[in-house]
Amino acid sequence: MGEEVKAVIPESLLKRRKRNEEWELAKKQELEAAKKKKVENRKLIYTRAKQYAKEYEAQNGSLKLQKRRELRIAS
């Protein structure tokens, strides 16, 4: 009754399990890196859009001032 029966697992199965674990880990790391890169890219896009809007408003405001001055001079 005190005897333990050990199951013999083929070496090929052990290698396959180890390889699959390594692949899972590599895929998980790639996904994390892609997610981090995506977040950084979104921040960059947001800052560029904000800068563009700021430049557009400045240019649009200066054009309005220029037109007003032209109207005053023409009057």
CSV table of C-alpha atoms in Angstrom, one decimal:
chain,number,residue,atom,x,y,z
A,1,MET,CA,0.0,0.0,0.0
A,2,GLY,CA,2.9,2.4,0.6
A,3,GLU,CA,4.1,2.1,-3.0
A,4,GLU,CA,3.8,5.1,-5.3
A,5,VAL,CA,3.3,4.6,-8.9
A,6,LYS,CA,5.1,7.3,-11.0
A,7,ALA,CA,3.8,8.0,-14.5
A,8,VAL,CA,6.4,8.2,-17.1
A,9,ILE,CA,6.0,11.3,-19.3
A,10,PRO,CA,7.7,11.2,-22.7
A,11,GLU,CA,10.6,13.6,-23.2
A,12,SER,CA,9.0,15.0,-26.4
A,13,LEU,CA,5.9,16.0,-24.4
A,14,LEU,CA,8.0,17.7,-21.8
A,15,LYS,CA,9.9,19.6,-24.5
A,16,ARG,CA,6.7,20.7,-26.1
A,17,ARG,CA,5.3,22.0,-22.8
A,18,LYS,CA,8.4,23.9,-22.2
A,19,ARG,CA,8.4,25.4,-25.7
A,20,ASN,CA,4.8,26.4,-25.4
A,21,GLU,CA,5.5,28.1,-22.1
A,22,GLU,CA,8.3,30.1,-23.7
A,23,TRP,CA,6.1,31.0,-26.6
A,24,GLU,CA,3.4,32.2,-24.3
A,25,LEU,CA,5.8,34.3,-22.4
A,26,ALA,CA,7.3,35.9,-25.5
A,27,LYS,CA,3.8,36.7,-26.9
A,28,LYS,CA,2.8,38.2,-23.6
A,29,GLN,CA,5.9,40.4,-23.6
A,30,GLU,CA,5.3,41.5,-27.2
A,31,LEU,CA,1.7,42.4,-26.4
A,32,GLU,CA,2.8,44.5,-23.4
A,33,ALA,CA,5.4,46.3,-25.5
A,34,ALA,CA,2.9,47.0,-28.2
A,35,LYS,CA,0.4,48.3,-25.7
A,36,LYS,CA,3.1,50.6,-24.2
A,37,LYS,CA,4.1,51.8,-27.6
A,38,LYS,CA,0.4,52.5,-28.5
A,39,VAL,CA,-0.1,54.6,-25.3
A,40,GLU,CA,3.0,56.6,-26.1
A,41,ASN,CA,1.9,57.1,-29.7
A,42,ARG,CA,-1.5,58.3,-28.6
A,43,LYS,CA,0.1,60.8,-26.3
A,44,LEU,CA,2.2,62.1,-29.2
A,45,ILE,CA,-0.8,62.3,-31.5
A,46,TYR,CA,-2.7,64.3,-28.9
A,47,THR,CA,0.1,66.7,-28.2
A,48,ARG,CA,0.6,67.3,-32.0
A,49,ALA,CA,-3.1,67.9,-32.5
A,50,LYS,CA,-3.1,70.3,-29.6
A,51,GLN,CA,-0.1,72.2,-31.0
A,52,TYR,CA,-1.7,72.3,-34.5
A,53,ALA,CA,-4.9,73.7,-33.0
A,54,LYS,CA,-2.9,76.3,-31.2
A,55,GLU,CA,-0.9,77.3,-34.3
A,56,TYR,CA,-4.1,77.4,-36.3
A,57,GLU,CA,-5.8,79.7,-33.8
A,58,ALA,CA,-2.8,82.0,-33.7
A,59,GLN,CA,-2.7,82.2,-37.5
A,60,ASN,CA,-6.4,82.7,-37.8
A,61,GLY,CA,-6.3,85.4,-35.2
A,62,SER,CA,-3.5,87.2,-36.9
A,63,LEU,CA,-5.4,87.1,-40.2
A,64,LYS,CA,-8.4,88.6,-38.6
A,65,LEU,CA,-6.3,91.4,-37.1
A,66,GLN,CA,-4.7,92.0,-40.5
A,67,LYS,CA,-8.2,92.3,-42.2
A,68,ARG,CA,-9.4,94.7,-39.5
A,69,ARG,CA,-6.4,96.9,-40.1
A,70,GLU,CA,-6.9,96.8,-43.8
A,71,LEU,CA,-10.6,97.8,-43.3
A,72,ARG,CA,-9.6,100.7,-41.1
A,73,ILE,CA,-7.1,101.9,-43.6
A,74,ALA,CA,-9.5,101.6,-46.5
A,75,SER,CA,-12.3,103.4,-44.7
